[in-house]
Amino acid sequence: MAVAWRDPEPLGDSRIMIWQDYAILAIQFAFALAMVPAVIDRHNKPNRWSCAYTAVLCYGLAVVFVTLGLWLSAAGAALDGYVWTVLLFQKRRPVAL
């Protein structure tokens, strides 16, 4: 069974919600949940450069999703960017040997 393709209008068409938006949101949310242990851990944090780079890419992805009208996907990507930004600004504590 073929699914008809319909291009979303610029900045989204509120009358249509495509299944891909839900799928991308679920995946983005899973990425954010996967980062919770790093946020909670007081000693083991990712490199600051990696955090900044990934946060910028996530926010960029959110902008792309908005232009495609994928509002839920944009929210998920922004959530991921926020989690990486939190990791970026968290204090790093040395590990006691």
PDB file of C-alpha atoms in Angstrom:
ATOM      1  CA  MET A   1       0.000   0.000   0.000  1.00  0.00           C
ATOM      2  CA  ALA A   2       1.586   3.246  -1.122  1.00  0.00           C
ATOM      3  CA  VAL A   3       1.454   6.316   1.064  1.00  0.00           C
ATOM      4  CA  ALA A   4       0.846   9.590  -0.756  1.00  0.00           C
ATOM      5  CA  TRP A   5       3.529  12.217  -0.263  1.00  0.00           C
ATOM      6  CA  ARG A   6       2.497  15.766   0.489  1.00  0.00           C
ATOM      7  CA  ASP A   7       5.079  18.507   0.823  1.00  0.00           C
ATOM      8  CA  PRO A   8       4.527  20.557   3.964  1.00  0.00           C
ATOM      9  CA  GLU A   9       3.996  24.251   3.391  1.00  0.00           C
ATOM     10  CA  PRO A  10       6.761  26.627   4.509  1.00  0.00           C
ATOM     11  CA  LEU A  11       6.712  27.034   8.298  1.00  0.00           C
ATOM     12  CA  GLY A  12       4.238  24.201   8.558  1.00  0.00           C
ATOM     13  CA  ASP A  13       0.649  23.480   7.792  1.00  0.00           C
ATOM     14  CA  SER A  14      -1.255  23.063  11.039  1.00  0.00           C
ATOM     15  CA  ARG A  15      -3.918  20.937   9.306  1.00  0.00           C
ATOM     16  CA  ILE A  16      -1.604  17.996   8.628  1.00  0.00           C
ATOM     17  CA  MET A  17       0.584  15.962  10.954  1.00  0.00           C
ATOM     18  CA  ILE A  18       2.836  13.411   9.340  1.00  0.00           C
ATOM     19  CA  TRP A  19       3.931  10.252  11.094  1.00  0.00           C
ATOM     20  CA  GLN A  20       7.599  11.117  10.620  1.00  0.00           C
ATOM     21  CA  ASP A  21       7.191  14.032  13.029  1.00  0.00           C
ATOM     22  CA  TYR A  22       6.130  11.637  15.789  1.00  0.00           C
ATOM     23  CA  ALA A  23       8.919   9.181  14.965  1.00  0.00           C
ATOM     24  CA  ILE A  24      11.628  11.851  15.001  1.00  0.00           C
ATOM     25  CA  LEU A  25      10.254  13.269  18.272  1.00  0.00           C
ATOM     26  CA  ALA A  26      10.412   9.821  19.897  1.00  0.00           C
ATOM     27  CA  ILE A  27      13.989   9.293  18.741  1.00  0.00           C
ATOM     28  CA  GLN A  28      15.083  12.769  19.870  1.00  0.00           C
ATOM     29  CA  PHE A  29      13.441  12.189  23.260  1.00  0.00           C
ATOM     30  CA  ALA A  30      15.290   8.870  23.579  1.00  0.00           C
ATOM     31  CA  PHE A  31      18.570  10.693  22.863  1.00  0.00           C
ATOM     32  CA  ALA A  32      17.764  13.189  25.634  1.00  0.00           C
ATOM     33  CA  LEU A  33      16.968  10.359  28.064  1.00  0.00           C
ATOM     34  CA  ALA A  34      20.242   8.663  27.184  1.00  0.00           C
ATOM     35  CA  MET A  35      22.077  11.773  28.380  1.00  0.00           C
ATOM     36  CA  VAL A  36      20.485  11.801  31.856  1.00  0.00           C
ATOM     37  CA  PRO A  37      23.265   9.674  33.447  1.00  0.00           C
ATOM     38  CA  ALA A  38      25.886  12.138  32.183  1.00  0.00           C
ATOM     39  CA  VAL A  39      23.918  15.070  33.582  1.00  0.00           C
ATOM     40  CA  ILE A  40      23.531  13.399  36.988  1.00  0.00           C
ATOM     41  CA  ASP A  41      27.096  12.058  37.308  1.00  0.00           C
ATOM     42  CA  ARG A  42      29.302  14.500  39.212  1.00  0.00           C
ATOM     43  CA  HIS A  43      32.633  13.324  37.844  1.00  0.00           C
ATOM     44  CA  ASN A  44      32.328  11.857  34.359  1.00  0.00           C
ATOM     45  CA  LYS A  45      31.310  14.556  31.876  1.00  0.00           C
ATOM     46  CA  PRO A  46      31.834  14.714  28.124  1.00  0.00           C
ATOM     47  CA  ASN A  47      34.473  17.074  26.753  1.00  0.00           C
ATOM     48  CA  ARG A  48      33.290  20.713  26.685  1.00  0.00           C
ATOM     49  CA  TRP A  49      34.089  21.064  22.987  1.00  0.00           C
ATOM     50  CA  SER A  50      31.992  17.999  22.203  1.00  0.00           C
ATOM     51  CA  CYS A  51      29.111  19.369  24.274  1.00  0.00           C
ATOM     52  CA  ALA A  52      29.212  22.761  22.533  1.00  0.00           C
ATOM     53  CA  TYR A  53      29.524  21.253  19.064  1.00  0.00           C
ATOM     54  CA  THR A  54      26.654  18.813  19.609  1.00  0.00           C
ATOM     55  CA  ALA A  55      24.417  21.496  21.161  1.00  0.00           C
ATOM     56  CA  VAL A  56      24.933  23.808  18.170  1.00  0.00           C
ATOM     57  CA  LEU A  57      24.158  20.970  15.756  1.00  0.00           C
ATOM     58  CA  CYS A  58      20.982  20.060  17.671  1.00  0.00           C
ATOM     59  CA  TYR A  59      19.771  23.664  17.648  1.00  0.00           C
ATOM     60  CA  GLY A  60      20.559  23.864  13.925  1.00  0.00           C
ATOM     61  CA  LEU A  61      18.557  20.702  13.366  1.00  0.00           C
ATOM     62  CA  ALA A  62      15.667  22.253  15.280  1.00  0.00           C
ATOM     63  CA  VAL A  63      15.694  25.231  12.894  1.00  0.00           C
ATOM     64  CA  VAL A  64      15.651  22.879   9.912  1.00  0.00           C
ATOM     65  CA  PHE A  65      12.689  20.993  11.356  1.00  0.00           C
ATOM     66  CA  VAL A  66      10.784  24.259  11.892  1.00  0.00           C
ATOM     67  CA  THR A  67      11.292  25.234   8.254  1.00  0.00           C
ATOM     68  CA  LEU A  68       9.871  21.840   7.259  1.00  0.00           C
ATOM     69  CA  GLY A  69       6.866  22.306   9.512  1.00  0.00           C
ATOM     70  CA  LEU A  70       7.900  19.437  11.805  1.00  0.00           C
ATOM     71  CA  TRP A  71       7.116  21.236  15.048  1.00  0.00           C
ATOM     72  CA  LEU A  72       7.351  18.225  17.368  1.00  0.00           C
ATOM     73  CA  SER A  73      10.655  17.190  15.825  1.00  0.00           C
ATOM     74  CA  ALA A  74      11.916  20.739  16.311  1.00  0.00           C
ATOM     75  CA  ALA A  75      10.936  20.589  19.983  1.00  0.00           C
ATOM     76  CA  GLY A  76      12.760  17.265  20.374  1.00  0.00           C
ATOM     77  CA  ALA A  77      15.919  18.599  18.725  1.00  0.00           C
ATOM     78  CA  ALA A  78      15.768  21.731  20.892  1.00  0.00           C
ATOM     79  CA  LEU A  79      15.423  19.490  23.965  1.00  0.00           C
ATOM     80  CA  ASP A  80      18.548  17.596  22.920  1.00  0.00           C
ATOM     81  CA  GLY A  81      20.369  20.893  22.390  1.00  0.00           C
ATOM     82  CA  TYR A  82      19.291  22.026  25.847  1.00  0.00           C
ATOM     83  CA  VAL A  83      20.588  18.832  27.494  1.00  0.00           C
ATOM     84  CA  TRP A  84      23.948  19.246  25.752  1.00  0.00           C
ATOM     85  CA  THR A  85      24.036  22.908  26.824  1.00  0.00           C
ATOM     86  CA  VAL A  86      23.413  21.877  30.433  1.00  0.00           C
ATOM     87  CA  LEU A  87      26.320  19.432  30.156  1.00  0.00           C
ATOM     88  CA  LEU A  88      28.487  22.170  28.665  1.00  0.00           C
ATOM     89  CA  PHE A  89      28.010  24.493  31.633  1.00  0.00           C
ATOM     90  CA  GLN A  90      28.078  21.934  34.423  1.00  0.00           C
ATOM     91  CA  LYS A  91      31.059  22.098  36.724  1.00  0.00           C
ATOM     92  CA  ARG A  92      33.629  19.377  36.214  1.00  0.00           C
ATOM     93  CA  ARG A  93      34.935  17.813  39.413  1.00  0.00           C
ATOM     94  CA  PRO A  94      38.173  15.879  39.452  1.00  0.00           C
ATOM     95  CA  VAL A  95      37.925  12.162  40.075  1.00  0.00           C
ATOM     96  CA  ALA A  96      39.513  11.152  43.390  1.00  0.00           C
ATOM     97  CA  LEU A  97      42.115   8.448  42.914  1.00  0.00           C
TER      98      LEU A  97
END
